[in-house]
């Protein structure tokens, strides 16, 4: 069913993901501005508000980089560069319609492994500048990772279990009639939560929180900051986009072509996440850990059990 | 051809990063050098056709090393390597011993009459592994499960100093536990 | 990627790890040596599976075992270091020798 895209797709993928990330950031900026300063008066003002992230990106490009005393520059650079790299590598298994850059037999585990690289990336970014606040941010993300990772793994395992395959294309193929989100609601909800948590964004933005003066990004200026924040938006897009093949039927849908359905569904997931960001307060990690381990883990285990029983009787 | 080049890159990187683990002054660098080495080892495993196990190695080692860095910084005297110091003992003896071990292993590897390849790899080694773990190797799987469970209990017992009498008072009657970090209040 | 080169890589990783485990004073660094030795074991197991007995899953099971041992070793190691540190602010193997008295 699913086939591998031509080789040039691999070269296009990073730019496509980056463009999607920029669009998402623009929408986020427009929503934020509307909440803070009232609805936009004209189309021109709306465009200007949505272009705020692009202006910020250009400003960061020419900004003087920041240096700190006794910094470990090599590790900092490695951490900053690792974040967008991890996002793009995870995005390689994302199918657009029914084609992805690569569709390995263990695509779901691959996605998980690449997404975990963000832990190392954020910690290294926090460690590198030799600054207490940024290191605090790095530690926060490790704590957050330990909290979200267990329910997250169980949720994506549940989707793989429903399709009886770790291949992303196979998971999409099995949802031709019925989306997994409909009969695995708990796993889907947990996946959405952990998608936000793995991109340390919105309510899970504590690692880059204002209370720690910007957390892991506190000492970053100029292009390094741009790469880290851009990597975070890319990771968010990839994490949200992976919900589509896993739970929302991938490219399946009436009338429209598969690639358009994938884009529409990804946009819908991102819209939900943008709306949720404004509704939820920042989550403190010791609280989320307790919630994740005492509520979400048993919940996802029960969900996996239910799916396993269905699969056995199929 | 491409696979061959990739293998040599990974192999050299794995060995070099492995050596650098014990040459770096900074704990963070040492930990992430080890991560590099183990990720390359995982890459080699993937090249050999074991995709699932290779990716699992990437996943587990990243998590392990990310956490290891935390403990390193917590318990080491010289986390950032700002004050170069030697924390070695018995270097010479160990070097001789390890050289001898490597020489013996290499001699064994090069001289041993390795048997010819029997059988062909299955179409899906992951499936093979799963069927094996849930079939003939079920005992291995169960032992691993028990070992992991024992590890969870054991590590918590070792690492925490506080029991229920510390949290709820000598008569266990305190309504709210006396914890340094809130959470986990219910008995 | 002959069997010999793969096994030589495994032996190199193993010997490097052994050197670290023997020389490092810090418990955490010692554990990193152990991890490297187990990494060598994993490469060797994968090589033997690929070049000698690919039809059976025994080599793969050995890798699963090694990965689990790494996780267990690390968890127990950190718990022991934490307990030692709590008890007497020890984080070096030489100092822990006093425990036997």
XYZ file of C-alpha atoms in Angstrom:
602
model
C 0.000 0.000 0.000
C 2.505 2.527 1.168
C 5.507 3.165 -1.023
C 8.729 5.033 -0.663
C 8.947 8.465 -2.260
C 11.673 9.291 -4.817
C 15.093 10.307 -3.565
C 14.582 14.047 -4.031
C 11.876 13.889 -1.364
C 14.596 13.432 1.246
C 16.177 16.713 0.171
C 12.838 18.534 0.149
C 11.665 17.163 3.513
C 13.598 19.530 5.831
C 12.400 22.599 3.943
C 8.813 21.374 3.827
C 8.843 20.732 7.563
C 10.433 24.119 8.174
C 7.791 25.850 6.051
C 5.036 24.068 7.976
C 6.696 25.081 11.225
C 6.841 28.723 10.086
C 3.167 28.667 9.119
C 2.242 27.146 12.473
C 4.314 29.704 14.343
C 2.630 32.459 12.307
C -0.841 31.166 13.180
C 0.228 30.896 16.810
C 1.456 34.489 16.782
C -1.794 35.696 15.175
C -3.875 33.879 17.813
C -1.710 35.246 20.632
C -1.925 38.787 19.294
C -5.706 38.514 18.936
C -5.958 37.411 22.566
C -3.733 40.200 23.814
C -4.681 43.134 21.600
C -8.151 42.239 20.359
C -9.120 40.961 16.914
C -7.184 42.315 13.955
C -8.869 45.304 12.308
C -7.825 44.628 8.727
C -6.374 41.869 6.619
C -3.152 43.846 6.509
C -2.852 43.917 10.273
C -3.567 40.180 10.434
C -0.777 39.491 7.937
C 1.577 41.688 9.855
C 0.775 39.862 13.084
C 1.194 36.463 11.461
C 4.538 37.540 10.019
C 5.885 38.380 13.492
C 7.794 35.060 13.830
C 9.461 35.640 10.424
C 10.538 39.146 11.446
C 11.878 37.722 14.703
C 13.761 35.054 12.732
C 15.374 37.694 10.512
C 16.282 39.748 13.567
C 17.908 36.725 15.225
C 19.860 35.960 12.053
C 21.748 39.231 12.259
C 21.862 39.478 16.039
C 25.229 39.242 17.761
C 25.676 35.755 19.305
C 26.002 35.647 23.063
C 29.018 34.303 24.832
C 29.386 33.231 28.449
C 32.407 32.605 30.644
C 33.938 29.126 30.583
C 31.229 27.846 28.271
C 31.439 24.434 26.635
C 30.835 25.734 23.126
C 31.165 22.380 21.354
C 28.471 20.722 23.471
C 26.181 23.746 23.178
C 26.465 23.783 19.403
C 25.931 20.020 19.286
C 22.776 20.335 21.397
C 21.350 23.220 19.395
C 21.986 21.478 16.065
C 20.682 18.134 17.323
C 17.146 19.400 17.958
C 16.108 20.220 14.347
C 18.114 17.193 13.144
C 16.120 14.914 15.415
C 12.870 16.507 14.241
C 13.708 15.995 10.558
C 14.925 12.415 11.099
C 11.678 11.639 12.923
C 9.779 13.319 10.080
C 11.357 10.933 7.557
C 8.771 8.268 8.424
C 5.817 10.672 8.167
C 3.690 9.666 5.175
C 2.255 12.436 3.007
C -0.795 10.726 1.673
C 0.544 7.197 1.294
C 4.187 7.990 0.591
C 6.939 8.757 3.035
C 10.629 9.455 2.529
C 11.352 6.060 3.989
C 9.022 3.441 5.383
C 11.160 1.043 7.421
C 9.653 -2.023 9.054
C 10.242 -0.481 12.475
C 9.070 3.058 11.640
C 7.209 3.606 14.897
C 10.216 2.676 17.033
C 12.383 4.859 14.792
C 10.117 7.845 15.410
C 10.305 7.216 19.152
C 14.105 6.917 19.134
C 14.564 10.129 17.150
C 12.144 12.046 19.326
C 14.091 10.983 22.432
C 17.212 12.609 20.941
C 15.540 15.891 21.924
C 16.248 15.014 25.569
C 19.958 15.012 24.871
C 19.638 18.130 22.700
C 17.891 20.240 25.326
C 20.133 19.090 28.142
C 23.268 19.833 26.124
C 21.898 23.256 25.200
C 21.272 23.937 28.865
C 24.644 22.612 29.971
C 26.807 24.239 27.341
C 26.659 27.950 28.298
C 27.794 27.274 31.895
C 24.819 29.120 33.336
C 22.630 28.049 36.247
C 19.304 29.088 34.718
C 19.859 27.368 31.416
C 21.013 24.198 33.179
C 17.806 24.318 35.238
C 15.902 24.330 31.950
C 17.855 21.298 30.739
C 17.106 19.367 33.926
C 13.447 20.306 33.694
C 13.208 18.721 30.275
C 14.763 15.472 31.501
C 12.192 15.344 34.325
C 9.463 16.102 31.813
C 10.776 13.383 29.535
C 10.646 10.801 32.310
C 7.066 11.857 33.020
C 5.657 11.774 29.485
C 7.700 8.962 27.940
C 6.068 5.935 29.605
C 2.424 6.705 28.704
C 3.617 7.962 25.300
C 5.378 4.686 24.476
C 2.339 2.689 25.586
C 0.078 4.875 23.423
C 2.087 4.422 20.216
C 2.502 0.717 21.018
C -1.283 0.503 21.156
C -1.554 1.875 17.618
C 1.090 -0.611 16.428
C -0.813 -3.381 18.206
C -4.026 -2.424 16.447
C -2.290 -2.701 13.079
C -0.187 -5.727 14.121
C 2.799 -3.993 12.575
C 5.514 -1.476 13.448
C 5.482 -0.182 9.862
C 3.828 3.228 9.602
C 2.446 2.467 6.131
C 0.795 -0.665 7.475
C -0.771 1.298 10.355
C -2.264 3.712 7.805
C -3.484 0.853 5.607
C -5.316 -0.761 8.515
C -7.367 2.409 9.117
C -9.128 2.409 5.789
C -12.536 1.800 7.339
C -12.222 2.925 10.921
C -9.794 5.453 12.373
C -7.823 4.224 15.346
C -8.736 7.418 17.219
C -12.327 6.192 17.359
C -11.659 2.875 19.062
C -8.489 3.871 20.927
C -9.592 7.245 22.353
C -7.434 7.005 25.475
C -4.273 6.253 23.500
C -5.061 9.137 21.119
C -5.592 11.609 23.953
C -2.387 10.500 25.673
C -0.511 10.811 22.380
C -1.698 14.400 21.915
C -0.586 15.260 25.466
C 2.849 13.769 24.938
C 3.173 15.392 21.496
C 2.981 18.765 23.236
C 5.282 17.538 26.020
C 7.962 16.215 23.655
C 8.061 19.565 21.853
C 8.283 21.306 25.291
C 5.792 23.845 24.073
C 2.643 25.508 25.410
C 1.545 24.082 28.762
C 4.658 21.903 28.780
C 6.989 24.796 28.046
C 8.497 24.725 31.529
C 12.018 23.829 30.249
C 12.036 27.167 28.416
C 9.872 28.841 31.040
C 9.861 32.538 31.820
C 10.305 31.796 35.525
C 13.800 30.549 34.674
C 14.500 33.529 32.385
C 14.017 31.404 29.281
C 15.341 28.122 30.703
C 17.526 26.098 28.377
C 17.489 28.939 25.822
C 18.364 31.604 28.391
C 21.920 32.160 27.192
C 21.309 31.686 23.482
C 21.353 34.644 21.135
C 21.484 35.142 17.415
C 21.407 32.224 14.973
C 21.775 29.595 17.738
C 18.545 30.781 19.319
C 16.843 30.751 15.928
C 17.937 27.156 15.286
C 16.743 25.987 18.705
C 13.346 27.703 18.568
C 12.871 26.718 14.919
C 13.770 23.151 15.864
C 11.148 23.258 18.586
C 8.404 24.361 16.172
C 9.537 21.711 13.675
C 9.400 19.072 16.391
C 5.882 20.210 17.287
C 4.771 19.931 13.662
C 6.329 16.476 13.312
C 4.840 15.260 16.600
C 1.400 16.572 15.669
C 1.776 15.234 12.136
C 2.552 11.736 13.401
C -0.849 11.630 15.110
C -2.389 11.545 11.614
C -0.957 8.216 10.374
C -1.164 6.693 13.854
C -4.701 7.559 14.868
C -6.487 9.684 12.253
C -6.387 7.386 9.238
C -3.450 9.000 7.412
C -4.425 9.879 3.869
C -7.726 8.004 3.905
C -10.791 10.124 3.218
C -13.462 10.691 0.588
C -13.125 12.810 -2.589
C -9.851 14.628 -1.898
C -6.439 13.109 -2.700
C -4.449 11.488 0.093
C -1.786 14.149 0.473
C -4.407 16.849 0.913
C -6.190 14.826 3.593
C -2.905 14.385 5.435
C -2.249 18.135 5.343
C -5.813 18.965 6.422
C -5.700 16.529 9.323
C -2.289 17.774 10.423
C -3.599 21.333 10.324
C -6.600 20.280 12.404
C -4.389 18.647 15.054
C -2.171 21.742 15.161
C -5.230 23.987 15.468
C -6.415 21.958 18.460
C -2.990 22.213 20.052
C -2.856 25.991 19.451
C -6.294 26.382 21.028
C -5.326 24.212 23.984
C -2.199 26.251 24.612
C -4.278 29.301 25.420
C -6.642 27.379 27.666
C -4.158 25.519 29.872
C -1.680 26.863 32.433
C 1.950 25.711 32.504
C 2.283 22.269 34.065
C 4.829 21.700 36.810
C 6.725 18.487 36.312
C 6.426 16.914 39.734
C 2.655 17.171 39.367
C 2.590 15.847 35.820
C 4.873 12.946 36.795
C 2.455 11.882 39.489
C -0.505 12.199 37.126
C 1.314 10.389 34.319
C 2.475 7.460 36.405
C -0.615 6.922 38.537
C -3.355 7.754 36.018
C -2.046 7.734 32.440
C 0.099 4.568 32.630
C -2.713 2.349 34.007
C -5.123 3.991 31.560
C -2.949 3.295 28.517
C -2.271 -0.239 29.784
C -6.015 -0.891 29.945
C -6.377 0.608 26.482
C -3.646 -1.672 25.139
C -5.332 -4.662 26.795
C -8.660 -3.801 25.194
C -7.043 -3.440 21.772
C -5.148 -6.711 22.238
C -8.411 -8.552 23.006
C -10.031 -7.076 19.881
C -7.022 -7.993 17.726
C -6.983 -11.562 19.062
C -10.654 -12.026 18.185
C -10.336 -10.499 14.741
C 29.635 -0.423 -1.327
C 27.783 2.346 0.487
C 27.125 -0.040 3.350
C 30.818 -0.824 3.567
C 31.821 2.833 3.754
C 29.132 3.446 6.357
C 30.334 0.503 8.405
C 33.916 1.770 8.495
C 32.806 5.276 9.482
C 30.653 3.880 12.289
C 33.313 1.435 13.455
C 36.092 4.027 13.619
C 33.782 6.535 15.292
C 32.624 3.952 17.859
C 36.171 2.963 18.802
C 37.465 6.562 18.869
C 34.552 7.849 20.943
C 35.020 4.883 23.278
C 38.620 5.909 23.894
C 37.653 9.555 24.352
C 35.251 8.618 27.169
C 38.243 8.119 29.446
C 40.309 10.997 28.085
C 37.871 13.897 28.421
C 38.090 15.988 31.570
C 34.506 17.093 31.463
C 31.854 14.697 32.728
C 29.286 15.912 30.210
C 31.711 15.336 27.349
C 32.632 11.881 28.642
C 28.972 10.861 28.901
C 28.110 12.078 25.438
C 31.254 10.490 23.981
C 29.967 7.209 25.415
C 26.572 7.929 23.867
C 28.242 8.515 20.483
C 30.103 5.227 20.789
C 26.976 3.267 21.713
C 24.870 4.953 18.997
C 27.486 3.893 16.452
C 27.325 0.356 17.859
C 23.558 0.510 17.367
C 24.128 1.699 13.815
C 26.385 -1.301 13.147
C 23.672 -3.598 14.505
C 21.210 -1.985 12.078
C 23.653 -2.440 9.199
C 23.788 -6.133 10.014
C 20.072 -6.390 9.317
C 18.709 -6.182 12.862
C 16.655 -3.010 12.394
C 14.467 -3.393 15.441
C 17.250 -4.133 17.913
C 19.432 -1.394 16.429
C 16.725 1.251 16.844
C 15.935 -0.009 20.351
C 19.621 0.394 21.207
C 19.539 3.990 19.895
C 16.425 4.690 21.970
C 17.589 3.098 25.203
C 21.118 4.429 25.089
C 19.950 8.002 24.468
C 17.665 7.848 27.497
C 20.280 6.119 29.639
C 23.055 8.542 28.815
C 20.813 11.598 29.189
C 20.044 10.424 32.728
C 23.604 9.326 33.379
C 24.795 12.879 32.726
C 22.544 14.040 35.579
C 24.063 11.588 38.036
C 27.551 12.378 36.808
C 27.113 16.045 37.517
C 25.502 15.245 40.854
C 28.183 12.960 42.216
C 31.412 13.961 40.539
C 33.940 16.305 42.028
C 34.827 17.922 38.744
C 31.755 18.019 36.546
C 32.756 20.575 33.964
C 36.435 19.760 33.828
C 37.323 23.290 34.863
C 40.086 22.045 37.140
C 41.908 19.270 35.304
C 42.713 16.483 37.711
C 43.470 12.823 37.553
C 40.898 10.464 38.953
C 42.630 7.293 37.899
C 44.258 4.504 39.817
C 46.442 1.638 38.701
C 46.766 2.982 35.168
C 49.826 0.997 34.126
C 48.658 -2.387 35.316
C 45.273 -1.830 33.731
C 46.821 -0.773 30.426
C 48.992 -3.878 30.313
C 46.068 -6.095 31.253
C 43.732 -4.559 28.685
C 46.386 -4.735 25.988
C 46.834 -8.400 26.774
C 43.071 -9.004 26.751
C 42.734 -7.309 23.365
C 45.713 -9.236 21.957
C 44.274 -12.522 23.198
C 40.813 -11.704 21.809
C 42.269 -10.612 18.475
C 44.383 -13.752 18.216
C 41.348 -15.860 19.002
C 39.242 -13.987 16.449
C 41.798 -14.291 13.670
C 42.883 -17.855 14.367
C 39.641 -19.563 15.313
C 38.101 -21.777 12.628
C 34.766 -19.968 12.414
C 31.968 -22.196 11.147
C 30.391 -21.371 7.812
C 27.080 -19.583 7.720
C 24.148 -21.897 8.352
C 20.754 -20.881 7.038
C 19.602 -17.542 5.747
C 18.294 -14.569 7.703
C 14.494 -14.590 7.920
C 12.548 -12.032 5.912
C 11.552 -10.241 9.110
C 14.045 -10.768 11.963
C 11.818 -8.726 14.286
C 9.003 -11.233 13.842
C 11.498 -14.023 14.433
C 12.643 -12.394 17.684
C 9.093 -11.879 18.909
C 8.041 -15.459 18.164
C 11.187 -16.710 19.851
C 10.754 -14.598 22.994
C 7.134 -15.625 23.298
C 7.907 -19.256 22.419
C 11.087 -21.227 23.091
C 12.707 -18.318 24.928
C 9.720 -17.551 27.125
C 11.758 -18.388 30.224
C 14.354 -15.737 29.274
C 11.618 -13.175 28.866
C 10.025 -14.008 32.198
C 13.377 -13.906 33.976
C 14.108 -10.520 32.434
C 10.710 -9.268 33.572
C 11.300 -10.462 37.112
C 14.804 -8.977 37.121
C 13.484 -5.607 35.980
C 10.759 -5.671 38.614
C 13.265 -6.590 41.322
C 15.458 -3.735 40.063
C 12.632 -1.232 40.414
C 11.907 -2.307 43.988
C 15.566 -2.615 44.923
C 16.640 0.744 43.556
C 13.800 2.564 45.269
C 14.650 0.883 48.581
C 18.332 1.724 48.168
C 17.933 5.259 46.981
C 15.294 6.546 49.356
C 15.968 7.086 53.003
C 12.475 7.946 54.035
C 9.883 5.368 55.013
C 6.266 5.766 56.003
C 7.188 6.637 59.611
C 9.144 9.627 58.354
C 6.262 10.715 56.202
C 3.271 10.117 58.457
C 4.787 10.387 61.938
C 5.573 7.675 64.514
C 1.940 6.700 64.948
C 1.238 6.933 61.184
C -1.583 9.341 61.999
C -0.458 12.509 60.250
C -3.105 13.599 57.772
C -0.674 15.069 55.251
C 2.699 13.457 54.580
C 5.755 15.444 55.535
C 7.488 15.414 52.137
C 10.223 17.684 50.822
C 8.405 17.780 47.474
C 4.594 17.772 47.435
C 2.748 14.996 45.675
C 2.021 11.357 46.357
C 0.026 12.272 49.432
C -2.447 9.442 49.625
C -1.730 6.320 51.617
C 31.951 -6.235 7.135
C 33.530 -9.615 7.575
C 33.047 -11.523 10.793
C 36.647 -10.829 11.791
C 36.469 -7.022 11.456
C 33.194 -6.928 13.366
C 34.593 -9.060 16.161
C 37.753 -6.936 16.255
C 35.588 -3.838 16.700
C 33.748 -5.624 19.507
C 37.061 -6.595 21.118
C 38.317 -2.996 20.884
C 35.182 -1.663 22.577
C 35.425 -4.376 25.227
C 39.096 -3.712 26.023
C 38.574 0.063 26.168
C 35.673 -0.456 28.541
C 37.730 -2.840 30.649
C 40.502 -0.255 30.895
C 37.986 2.328 32.086
C 36.381 -0.008 34.578
C 39.781 -0.898 36.059
C 41.280 2.577 36.241
C 38.478 4.985 37.055
C 38.088 5.956 40.682
C 34.635 7.403 40.339
C 31.824 4.866 40.584
C 29.905 6.562 37.793
C 32.879 6.499 35.432
C 33.415 2.849 36.312
C 29.868 2.151 35.199
C 30.569 3.869 31.906
C 33.385 1.369 31.411
C 30.952 -1.478 32.048
C 28.503 0.007 29.528
C 31.221 0.124 26.893
C 32.102 -3.538 27.562
C 28.456 -4.484 27.118
C 28.380 -2.427 23.915
C 31.177 -4.622 22.610
C 29.175 -7.700 23.581
C 26.192 -6.393 21.589
C 28.279 -5.867 18.454
C 29.772 -9.345 18.818
C 26.341 -10.946 19.249
C 24.974 -9.151 16.187
C 28.034 -10.183 14.143
C 27.717 -13.828 15.142
C 23.993 -13.795 14.391
C 24.599 -12.291 10.958
C 27.576 -14.383 9.904
C 27.070 -17.752 11.565
C 23.503 -18.514 12.600
C 20.994 -16.066 11.096
C 18.232 -18.639 10.921
C 17.773 -18.839 14.687
C 16.854 -15.976 16.981
C 19.394 -16.838 19.695
C 21.775 -14.023 18.770
C 18.927 -11.530 18.919
C 17.837 -12.831 22.318
C 21.397 -12.349 23.556
C 21.251 -8.687 22.469
C 17.950 -8.200 24.278
C 19.591 -9.706 27.341
C 22.621 -7.402 27.071
C 20.469 -4.292 26.663
C 18.438 -5.258 29.726
C 21.604 -5.914 31.712
C 22.803 -2.417 30.787
C 19.594 -0.846 32.055
C 19.597 -2.881 35.265
C 23.278 -2.227 35.882
C 22.765 1.484 35.520
C 19.705 1.655 37.751
C 21.275 -0.422 40.523
C 24.573 1.412 40.170
C 23.009 4.824 40.628
C 20.917 3.590 43.539
C 24.049 2.238 45.254
C 25.946 5.479 44.612
C 23.040 7.454 45.999
C 22.892 5.258 49.101
C 26.683 5.459 49.605
C 26.645 9.204 49.125
C 23.821 9.602 51.607
C 25.621 7.437 54.139
C 29.110 8.925 54.026
C 29.542 11.315 51.125
C 31.508 8.670 49.228
C 31.651 8.638 45.464
C 34.964 6.948 44.828
C 35.622 3.233 44.792
C 38.748 3.519 46.953
C 36.852 5.242 49.732
C 34.163 2.597 49.711
C 36.818 0.075 50.757
C 36.369 1.358 54.311
C 32.924 -0.196 54.320
C 34.391 -3.648 54.894
C 35.682 -2.729 58.324
